[in-house]
Coordinates of C-alpha atoms in Angstrom, one line a residue:
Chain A
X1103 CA -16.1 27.7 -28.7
X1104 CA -17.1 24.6 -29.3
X1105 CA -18.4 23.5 -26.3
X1106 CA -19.2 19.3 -27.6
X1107 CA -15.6 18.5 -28.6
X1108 CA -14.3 19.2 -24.8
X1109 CA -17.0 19.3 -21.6
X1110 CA -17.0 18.4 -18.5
X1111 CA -18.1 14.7 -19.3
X1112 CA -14.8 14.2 -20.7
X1113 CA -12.2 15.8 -17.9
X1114 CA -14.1 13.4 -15.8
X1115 CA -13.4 10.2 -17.7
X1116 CA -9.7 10.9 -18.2
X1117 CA -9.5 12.1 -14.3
X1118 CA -10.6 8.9 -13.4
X1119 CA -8.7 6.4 -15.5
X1120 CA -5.6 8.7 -14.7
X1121 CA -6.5 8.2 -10.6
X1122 CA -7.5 4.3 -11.8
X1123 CA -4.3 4.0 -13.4
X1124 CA -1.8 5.9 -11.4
X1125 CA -2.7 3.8 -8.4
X1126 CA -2.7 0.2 -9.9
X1127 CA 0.7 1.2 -11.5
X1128 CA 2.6 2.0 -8.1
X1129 CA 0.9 -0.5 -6.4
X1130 CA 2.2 -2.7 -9.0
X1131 CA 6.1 -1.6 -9.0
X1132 CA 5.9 -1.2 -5.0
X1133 CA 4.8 -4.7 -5.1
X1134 CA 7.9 -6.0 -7.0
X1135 CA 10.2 -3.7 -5.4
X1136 CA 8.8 -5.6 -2.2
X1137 CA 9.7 -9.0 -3.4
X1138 CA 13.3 -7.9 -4.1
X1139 CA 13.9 -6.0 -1.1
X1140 CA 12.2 -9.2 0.9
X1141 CA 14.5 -12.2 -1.0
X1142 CA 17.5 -10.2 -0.1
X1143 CA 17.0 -8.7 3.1
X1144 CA 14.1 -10.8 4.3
X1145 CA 16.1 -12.3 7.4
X1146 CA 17.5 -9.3 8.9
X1147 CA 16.4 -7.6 11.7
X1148 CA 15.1 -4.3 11.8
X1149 CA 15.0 -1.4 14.3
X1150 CA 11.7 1.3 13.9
X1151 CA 11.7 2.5 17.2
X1152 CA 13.7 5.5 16.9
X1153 CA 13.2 8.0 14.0
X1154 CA 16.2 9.8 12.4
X1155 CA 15.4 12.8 10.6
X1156 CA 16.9 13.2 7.5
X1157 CA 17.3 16.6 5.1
X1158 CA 17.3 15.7 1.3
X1159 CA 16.5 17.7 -1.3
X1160 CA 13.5 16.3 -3.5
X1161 CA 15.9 16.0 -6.3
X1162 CA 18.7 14.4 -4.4
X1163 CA 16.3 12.0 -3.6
X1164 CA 15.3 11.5 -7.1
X1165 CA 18.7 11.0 -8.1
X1166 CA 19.4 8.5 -5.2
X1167 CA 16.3 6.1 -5.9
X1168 CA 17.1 6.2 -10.2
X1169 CA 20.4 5.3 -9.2
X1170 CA 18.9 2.7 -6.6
X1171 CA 16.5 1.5 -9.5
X1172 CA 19.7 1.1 -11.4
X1173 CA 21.2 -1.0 -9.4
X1174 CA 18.0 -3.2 -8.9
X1175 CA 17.9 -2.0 -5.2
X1176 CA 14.2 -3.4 -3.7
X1177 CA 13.8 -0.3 -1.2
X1178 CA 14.7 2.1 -4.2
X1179 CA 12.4 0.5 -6.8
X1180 CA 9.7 0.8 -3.8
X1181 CA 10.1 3.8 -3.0
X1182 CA 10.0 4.7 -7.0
X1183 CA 6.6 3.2 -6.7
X1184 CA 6.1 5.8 -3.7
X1185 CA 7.1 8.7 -5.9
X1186 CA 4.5 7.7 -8.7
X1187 CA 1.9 7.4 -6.4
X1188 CA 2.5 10.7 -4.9
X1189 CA 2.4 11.7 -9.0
X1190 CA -1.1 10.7 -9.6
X1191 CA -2.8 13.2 -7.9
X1192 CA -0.4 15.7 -8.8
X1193 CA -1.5 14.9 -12.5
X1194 CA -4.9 15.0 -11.9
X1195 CA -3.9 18.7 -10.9
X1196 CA -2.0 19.7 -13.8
X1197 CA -4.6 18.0 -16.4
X1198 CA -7.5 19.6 -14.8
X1199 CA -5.0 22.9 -15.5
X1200 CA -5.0 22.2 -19.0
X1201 CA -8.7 21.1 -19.3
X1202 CA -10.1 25.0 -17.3
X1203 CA -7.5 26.4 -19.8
X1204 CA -9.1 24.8 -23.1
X1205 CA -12.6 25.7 -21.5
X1206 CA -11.8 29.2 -21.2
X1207 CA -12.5 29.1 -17.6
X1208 CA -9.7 31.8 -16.6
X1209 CA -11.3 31.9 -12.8
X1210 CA -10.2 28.2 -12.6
X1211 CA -6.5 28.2 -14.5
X1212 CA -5.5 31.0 -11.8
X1213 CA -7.5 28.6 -8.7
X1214 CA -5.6 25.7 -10.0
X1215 CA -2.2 27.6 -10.6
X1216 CA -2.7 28.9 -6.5
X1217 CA -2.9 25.4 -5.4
X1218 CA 0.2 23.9 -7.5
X1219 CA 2.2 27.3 -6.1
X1220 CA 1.4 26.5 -2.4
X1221 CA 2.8 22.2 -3.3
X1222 CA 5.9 24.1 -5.2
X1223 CA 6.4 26.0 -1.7
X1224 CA 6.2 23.1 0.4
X1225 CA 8.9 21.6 -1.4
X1226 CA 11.4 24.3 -0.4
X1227 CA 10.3 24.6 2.9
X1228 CA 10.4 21.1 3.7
X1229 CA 14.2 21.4 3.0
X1230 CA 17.1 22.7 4.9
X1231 CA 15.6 23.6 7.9
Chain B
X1257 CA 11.8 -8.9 14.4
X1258 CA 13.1 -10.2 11.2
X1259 CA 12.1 -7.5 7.7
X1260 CA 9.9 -10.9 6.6
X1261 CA 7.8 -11.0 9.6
X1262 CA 7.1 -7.0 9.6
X1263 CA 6.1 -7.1 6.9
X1264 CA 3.8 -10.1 7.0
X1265 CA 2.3 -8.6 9.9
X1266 CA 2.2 -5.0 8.6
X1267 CA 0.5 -6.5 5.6
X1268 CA -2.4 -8.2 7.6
X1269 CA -2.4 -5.0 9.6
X1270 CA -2.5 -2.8 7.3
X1271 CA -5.6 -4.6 5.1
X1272 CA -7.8 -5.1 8.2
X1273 CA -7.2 -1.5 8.6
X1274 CA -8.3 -0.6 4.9
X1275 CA -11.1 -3.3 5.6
X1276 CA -12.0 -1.2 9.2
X1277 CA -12.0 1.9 7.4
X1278 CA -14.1 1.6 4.7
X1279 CA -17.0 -0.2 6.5
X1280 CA -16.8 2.8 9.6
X1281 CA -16.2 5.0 6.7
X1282 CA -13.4 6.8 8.8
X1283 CA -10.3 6.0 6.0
X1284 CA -7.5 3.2 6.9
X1285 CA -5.0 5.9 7.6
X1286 CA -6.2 6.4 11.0
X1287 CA -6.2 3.2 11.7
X1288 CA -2.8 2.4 10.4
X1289 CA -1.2 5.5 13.1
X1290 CA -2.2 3.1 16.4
X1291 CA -1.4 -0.1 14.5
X1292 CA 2.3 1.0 14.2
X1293 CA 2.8 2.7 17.2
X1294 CA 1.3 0.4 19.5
X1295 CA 1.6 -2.8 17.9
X1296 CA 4.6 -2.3 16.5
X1297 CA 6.7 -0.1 18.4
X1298 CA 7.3 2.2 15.4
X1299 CA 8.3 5.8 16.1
X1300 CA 4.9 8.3 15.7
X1301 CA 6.9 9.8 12.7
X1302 CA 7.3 6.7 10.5
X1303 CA 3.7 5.8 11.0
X1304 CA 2.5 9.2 9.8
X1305 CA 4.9 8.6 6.9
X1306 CA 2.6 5.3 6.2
X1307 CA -0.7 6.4 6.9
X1308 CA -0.2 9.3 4.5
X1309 CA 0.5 6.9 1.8
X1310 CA -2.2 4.7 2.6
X1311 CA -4.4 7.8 2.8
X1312 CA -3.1 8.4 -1.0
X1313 CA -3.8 5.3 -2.3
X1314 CA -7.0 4.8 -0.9
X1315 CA -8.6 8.3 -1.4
X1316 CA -7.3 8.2 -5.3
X1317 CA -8.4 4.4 -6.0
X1318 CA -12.0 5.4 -4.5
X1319 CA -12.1 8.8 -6.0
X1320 CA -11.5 7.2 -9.1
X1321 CA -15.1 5.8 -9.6
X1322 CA -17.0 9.0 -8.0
X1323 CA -15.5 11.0 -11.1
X1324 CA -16.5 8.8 -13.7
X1325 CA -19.9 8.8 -11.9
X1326 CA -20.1 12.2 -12.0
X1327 CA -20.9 12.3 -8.3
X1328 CA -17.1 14.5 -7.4
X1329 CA -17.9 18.2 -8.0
X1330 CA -14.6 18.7 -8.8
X1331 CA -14.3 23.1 -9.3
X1332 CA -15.5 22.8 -5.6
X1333 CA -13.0 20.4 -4.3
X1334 CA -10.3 22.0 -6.3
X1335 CA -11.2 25.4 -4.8
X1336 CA -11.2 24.1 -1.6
X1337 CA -7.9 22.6 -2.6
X1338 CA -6.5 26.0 -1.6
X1339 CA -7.5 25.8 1.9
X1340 CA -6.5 22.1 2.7
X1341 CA -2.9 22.4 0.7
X1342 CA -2.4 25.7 3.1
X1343 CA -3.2 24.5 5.6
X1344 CA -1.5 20.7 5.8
X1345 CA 2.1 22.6 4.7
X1346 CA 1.6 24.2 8.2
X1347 CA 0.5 21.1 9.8
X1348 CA 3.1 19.0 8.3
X1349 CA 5.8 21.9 9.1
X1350 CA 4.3 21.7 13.5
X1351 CA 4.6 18.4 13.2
X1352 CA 8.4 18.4 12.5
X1353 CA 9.1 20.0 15.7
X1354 CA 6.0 18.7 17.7
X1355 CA 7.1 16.1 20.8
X1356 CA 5.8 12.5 19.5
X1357 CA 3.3 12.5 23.0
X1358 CA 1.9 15.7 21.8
X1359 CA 1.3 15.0 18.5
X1360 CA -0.4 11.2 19.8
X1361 CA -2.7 12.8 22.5
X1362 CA -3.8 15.4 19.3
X1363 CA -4.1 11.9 17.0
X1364 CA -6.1 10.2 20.0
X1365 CA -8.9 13.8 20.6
X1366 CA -9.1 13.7 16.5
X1367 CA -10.3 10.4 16.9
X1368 CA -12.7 10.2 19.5
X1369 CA -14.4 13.5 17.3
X1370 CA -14.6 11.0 13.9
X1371 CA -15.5 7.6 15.4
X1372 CA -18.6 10.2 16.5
X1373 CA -18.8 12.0 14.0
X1374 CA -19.4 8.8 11.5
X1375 CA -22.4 8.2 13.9
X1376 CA -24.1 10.8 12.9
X1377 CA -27.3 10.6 11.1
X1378 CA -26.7 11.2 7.2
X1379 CA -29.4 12.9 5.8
X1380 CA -29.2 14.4 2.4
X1381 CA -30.7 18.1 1.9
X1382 CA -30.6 20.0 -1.3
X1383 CA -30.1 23.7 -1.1
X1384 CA -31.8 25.8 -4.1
X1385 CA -30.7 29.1 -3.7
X1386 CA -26.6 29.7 -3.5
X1387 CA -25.2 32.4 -1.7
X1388 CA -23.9 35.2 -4.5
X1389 CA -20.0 34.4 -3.9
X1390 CA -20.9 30.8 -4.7
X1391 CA -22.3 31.5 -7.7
X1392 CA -19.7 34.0 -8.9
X1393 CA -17.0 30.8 -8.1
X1394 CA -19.4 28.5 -9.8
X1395 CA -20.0 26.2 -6.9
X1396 CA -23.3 25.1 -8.0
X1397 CA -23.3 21.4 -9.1
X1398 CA -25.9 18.3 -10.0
X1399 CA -25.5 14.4 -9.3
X1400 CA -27.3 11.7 -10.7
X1401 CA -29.7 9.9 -8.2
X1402 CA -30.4 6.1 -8.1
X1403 CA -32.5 6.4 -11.3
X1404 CA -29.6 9.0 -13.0
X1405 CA -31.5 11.4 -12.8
X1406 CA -29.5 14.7 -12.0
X1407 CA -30.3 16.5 -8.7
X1408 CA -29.3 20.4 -9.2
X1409 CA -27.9 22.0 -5.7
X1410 CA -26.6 24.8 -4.1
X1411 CA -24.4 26.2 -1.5
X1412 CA -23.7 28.9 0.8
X1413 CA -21.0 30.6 3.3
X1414 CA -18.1 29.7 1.3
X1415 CA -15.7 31.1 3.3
X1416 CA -16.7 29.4 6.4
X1417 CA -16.2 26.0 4.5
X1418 CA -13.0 27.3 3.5
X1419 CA -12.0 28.4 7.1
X1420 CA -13.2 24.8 8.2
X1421 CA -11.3 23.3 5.3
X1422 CA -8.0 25.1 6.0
X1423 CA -8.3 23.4 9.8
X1424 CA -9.2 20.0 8.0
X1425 CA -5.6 20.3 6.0
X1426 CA -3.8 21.3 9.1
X1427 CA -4.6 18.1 10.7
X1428 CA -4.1 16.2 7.8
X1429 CA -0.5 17.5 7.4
X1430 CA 0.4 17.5 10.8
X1431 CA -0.7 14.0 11.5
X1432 CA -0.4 11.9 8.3
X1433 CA -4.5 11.2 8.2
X1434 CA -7.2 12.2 5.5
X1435 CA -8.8 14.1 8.0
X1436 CA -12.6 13.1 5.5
X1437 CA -14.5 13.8 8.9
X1438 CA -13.5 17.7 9.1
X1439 CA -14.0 18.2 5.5
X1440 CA -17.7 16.5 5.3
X1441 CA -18.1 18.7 8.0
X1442 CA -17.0 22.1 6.4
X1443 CA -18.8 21.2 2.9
X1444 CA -22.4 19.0 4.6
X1445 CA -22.6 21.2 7.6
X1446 CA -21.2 25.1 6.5
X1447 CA -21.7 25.0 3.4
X1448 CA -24.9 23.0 3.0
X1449 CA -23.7 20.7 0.2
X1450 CA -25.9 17.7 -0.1
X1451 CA -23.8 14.1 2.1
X1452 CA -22.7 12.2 -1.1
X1453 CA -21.4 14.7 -3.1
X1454 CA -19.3 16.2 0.0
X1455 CA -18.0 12.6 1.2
X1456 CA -16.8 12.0 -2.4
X1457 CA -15.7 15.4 -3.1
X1458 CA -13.0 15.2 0.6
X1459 CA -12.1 12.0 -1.2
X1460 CA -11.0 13.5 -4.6
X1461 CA -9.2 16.1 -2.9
X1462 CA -7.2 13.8 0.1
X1463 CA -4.9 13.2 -3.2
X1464 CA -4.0 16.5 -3.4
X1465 CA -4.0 17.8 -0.1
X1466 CA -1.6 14.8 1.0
X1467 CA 0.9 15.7 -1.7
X1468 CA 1.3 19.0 -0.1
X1469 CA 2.9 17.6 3.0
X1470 CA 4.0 14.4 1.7
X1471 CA 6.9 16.2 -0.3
X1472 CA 7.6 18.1 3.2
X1473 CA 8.0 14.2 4.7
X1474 CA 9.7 12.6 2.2
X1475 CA 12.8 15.3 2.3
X1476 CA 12.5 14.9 6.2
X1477 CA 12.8 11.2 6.1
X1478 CA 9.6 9.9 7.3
X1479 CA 8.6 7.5 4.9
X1480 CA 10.4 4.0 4.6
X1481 CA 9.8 2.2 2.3
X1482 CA 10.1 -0.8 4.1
X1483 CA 6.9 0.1 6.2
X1484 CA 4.9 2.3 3.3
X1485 CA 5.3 -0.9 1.1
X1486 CA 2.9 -3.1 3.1
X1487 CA 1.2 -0.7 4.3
X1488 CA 0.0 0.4 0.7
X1489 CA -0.6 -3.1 -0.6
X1490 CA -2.8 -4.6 2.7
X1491 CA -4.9 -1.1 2.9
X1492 CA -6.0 -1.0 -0.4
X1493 CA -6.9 -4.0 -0.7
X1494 CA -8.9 -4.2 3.0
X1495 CA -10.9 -0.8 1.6
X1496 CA -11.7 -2.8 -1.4
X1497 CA -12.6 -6.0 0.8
X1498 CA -14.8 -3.3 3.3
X1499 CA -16.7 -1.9 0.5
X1500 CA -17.7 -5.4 -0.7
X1501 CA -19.0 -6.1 3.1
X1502 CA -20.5 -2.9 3.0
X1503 CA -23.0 -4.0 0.5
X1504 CA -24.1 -7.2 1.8
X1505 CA -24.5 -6.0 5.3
X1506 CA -26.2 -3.3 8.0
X1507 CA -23.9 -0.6 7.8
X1508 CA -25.2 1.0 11.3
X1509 CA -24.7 -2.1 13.4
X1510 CA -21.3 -2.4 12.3
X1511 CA -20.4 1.6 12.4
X1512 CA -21.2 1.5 15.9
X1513 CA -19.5 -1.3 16.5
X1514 CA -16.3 0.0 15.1
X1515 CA -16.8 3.6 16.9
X1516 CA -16.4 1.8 19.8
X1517 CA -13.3 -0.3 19.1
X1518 CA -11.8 3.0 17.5
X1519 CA -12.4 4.8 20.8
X1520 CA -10.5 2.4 22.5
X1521 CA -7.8 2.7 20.4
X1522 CA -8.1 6.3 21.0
X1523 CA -8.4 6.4 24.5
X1524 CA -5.1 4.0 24.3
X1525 CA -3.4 6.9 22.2
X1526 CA -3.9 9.5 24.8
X1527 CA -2.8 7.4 27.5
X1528 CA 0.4 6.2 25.4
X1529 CA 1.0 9.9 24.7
X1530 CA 0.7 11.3 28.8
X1531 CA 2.6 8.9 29.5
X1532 CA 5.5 9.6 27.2
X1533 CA 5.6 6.0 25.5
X1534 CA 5.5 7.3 21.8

């Protein structure tokens, strides 16, 4: 194994450009979706006080904020700023995956592969309850 | 309230939240929970919605630096990782069938315990000799000092730092905060990890750990995007505007300051809470 072509040194440059990156990105596209949603809706009034739960599917609500983005909707391409946020750090996950996998570090590929099962769970239990 | 003027507010809010945050060193999320609530009017569920995205874009934007330092000992945090993601898919789960006044007298305790906790004296202790169960999970680590120099250290009782950590998710999921006080605690005081690398180690893994309940909120309707929007904007900005005080000033003097204003706002949360406001 080669151990100068891939070391720790490295995973921690591209972890932190990908966190650097991920946030300035969703911060970005929130911001514009912000500036839709405000021009159109700016004057209306709104109501927080009471919370509705809702029960949507993860991918239903994919599908409902690409259509949104479609349609230039401001809270859709907002909340598509929301969803890439939530994606950084579950990037950071998968790459740091890849980069125990490339070391060889087995005791780390099956660490990470826990965590990402117990975020894979929480998606199904979060739903239809 | 007209959408323009929440949001201007939420946005000025939300940044001297970030700003608050970084200089007590508590995270703007828990900030963000009494702003909405009380301020605002917002339900308790909505607000956790937003503090959890602040809590996101904070921990990721800051953690982002600490990597690249080197300072993140990122095989422990990921480890750990286990414990916090467990634990906050439980939390989040209690909190969709918690009453709002229970889940605000529980905001308003955790509180009280971090605007103490950030108090305490920091003092930076290297352990030599890890415990065998660390060293079989490779939890050893170094970090450069001032000069870059690296400092080699140890650690010991793993599992109670992973007990610790699992209660340090379960708050996080069950009330939309970072919860960084409870895991400083599990990793400086359990597991005798030296102060820097365990503050920015809990900041690496608040990412992670929020994602684990986040996906439970976000199919049970708890973020808006008309609230999470400002929210994200002001806070990360305020952290970055905190940190920039940070430097010039006596950190102390202003942590005790802000102990006390967040123990207000605590004392305010409890109240609201027994009395069934939120």
């Amino acid at each position: 194994m080669n151990k100068d072509s891939f070391t720790d040194k490295t995973l921690q440059r591209i972890v932190g450009n990908l966190l650097r990156y991920g946030v300035w990105t969703a911060l970005a596209i929130g911001a514009i979706g912000g500036i839709v949603y405000l021009v159109r809706h700016g004057h209306e009034s709104i109501h927080y006080g009471i919370f509705t739960e809702t029960d949507k599917s993860i991918g239903a609500l994919t599908g409902d904020i690409i259509d949104g983005v479609k349609k230039g909707s401001g809270t859709s391409i907002i909340f598509f700023g929301i969803l890439l946020l939530f994606l950084t750090p579950a990037l950071r996950l998968v790459l740091s995956f890849f980069s125990f996998l490339i070391e060889k570090d087995y005791l780390y590929v099956i660490i990470t592969l826990i965590v990402m099962a117990i975020i894979g769970i929480s998606i199904s239990l979060g739903y239809g309850h | 309230m007209t959408i323009l003027t929440f949001t201007l507010i939420m946005l000025l809010g939300a940044f001297a939240a970030g700003m608050i945050g970084s200089l007590s060193g508590l995270g703007g999320g828990i900030i963000i929970i009494p702003l909405l609530t009380i301020g605002l009017g917002v339900d308790i569920h909505y607000a956790i919605g937003a503090a959890l995205v602040s809590v996101i874009a904070t921990s990721s934007g800051s953690a982002a630096a600490y990597v690249r330092e080197g300072i993140t000992n990122m095989r422990l945090g990921i480890f750990l990782e286990i414990a916090t993601t467990f634990g906050a898919v439980c939390g989040a789960l209690i909190s969709t069938i918690a009453p709002g006044s229970f889940i605000a007298v529980l905001f308003g305790l955790t509180l009280i315990f971090s605007s103490i906790n950030s108090l305490r004296k920091k003092e930076e202790h290297v352990l030599k000799q890890s415990s065998p169960l660390a060293r079989k999970l490779k939890l050893e680590g170094s970090y450069p000092d001032s000069k870059g120099q690296p400092i080699a250290y140890g650690t010991k009782n793993v599992l109670g730092g992973f007990g610790m950590m699992g209660i340090a998710g379960m708050m996080s999921g069950l009330l939309g905060i970072g919860s960084g006080a409870f895991k400083v605690i599990a990793m400086d005081n359990i597991m005798r990890i030296p102060f820097k690398v365990s503050t920015t180690t809990s900041n690496f893994m608040m990412g992670v750990t929020a994602i684990a309940s986040t996906v439970i909120y976000l199919q049970k309707g708890y973020v808006q995007p008309g609230i999470c929007m400002p929210t994200m904007i002001g806070v990360l900005f305020g952290s970055m505007a905190g940190s920039r005080i940070l430097i010039r000033s006596n950190p102390r003097k202003l942590r005790i300051f802000f102990a006390f204003i967040i123990l207000l706002l605590a004392l305010n949360m409890i109240y609201s809470g027994l009395a069934g406001k939120i």
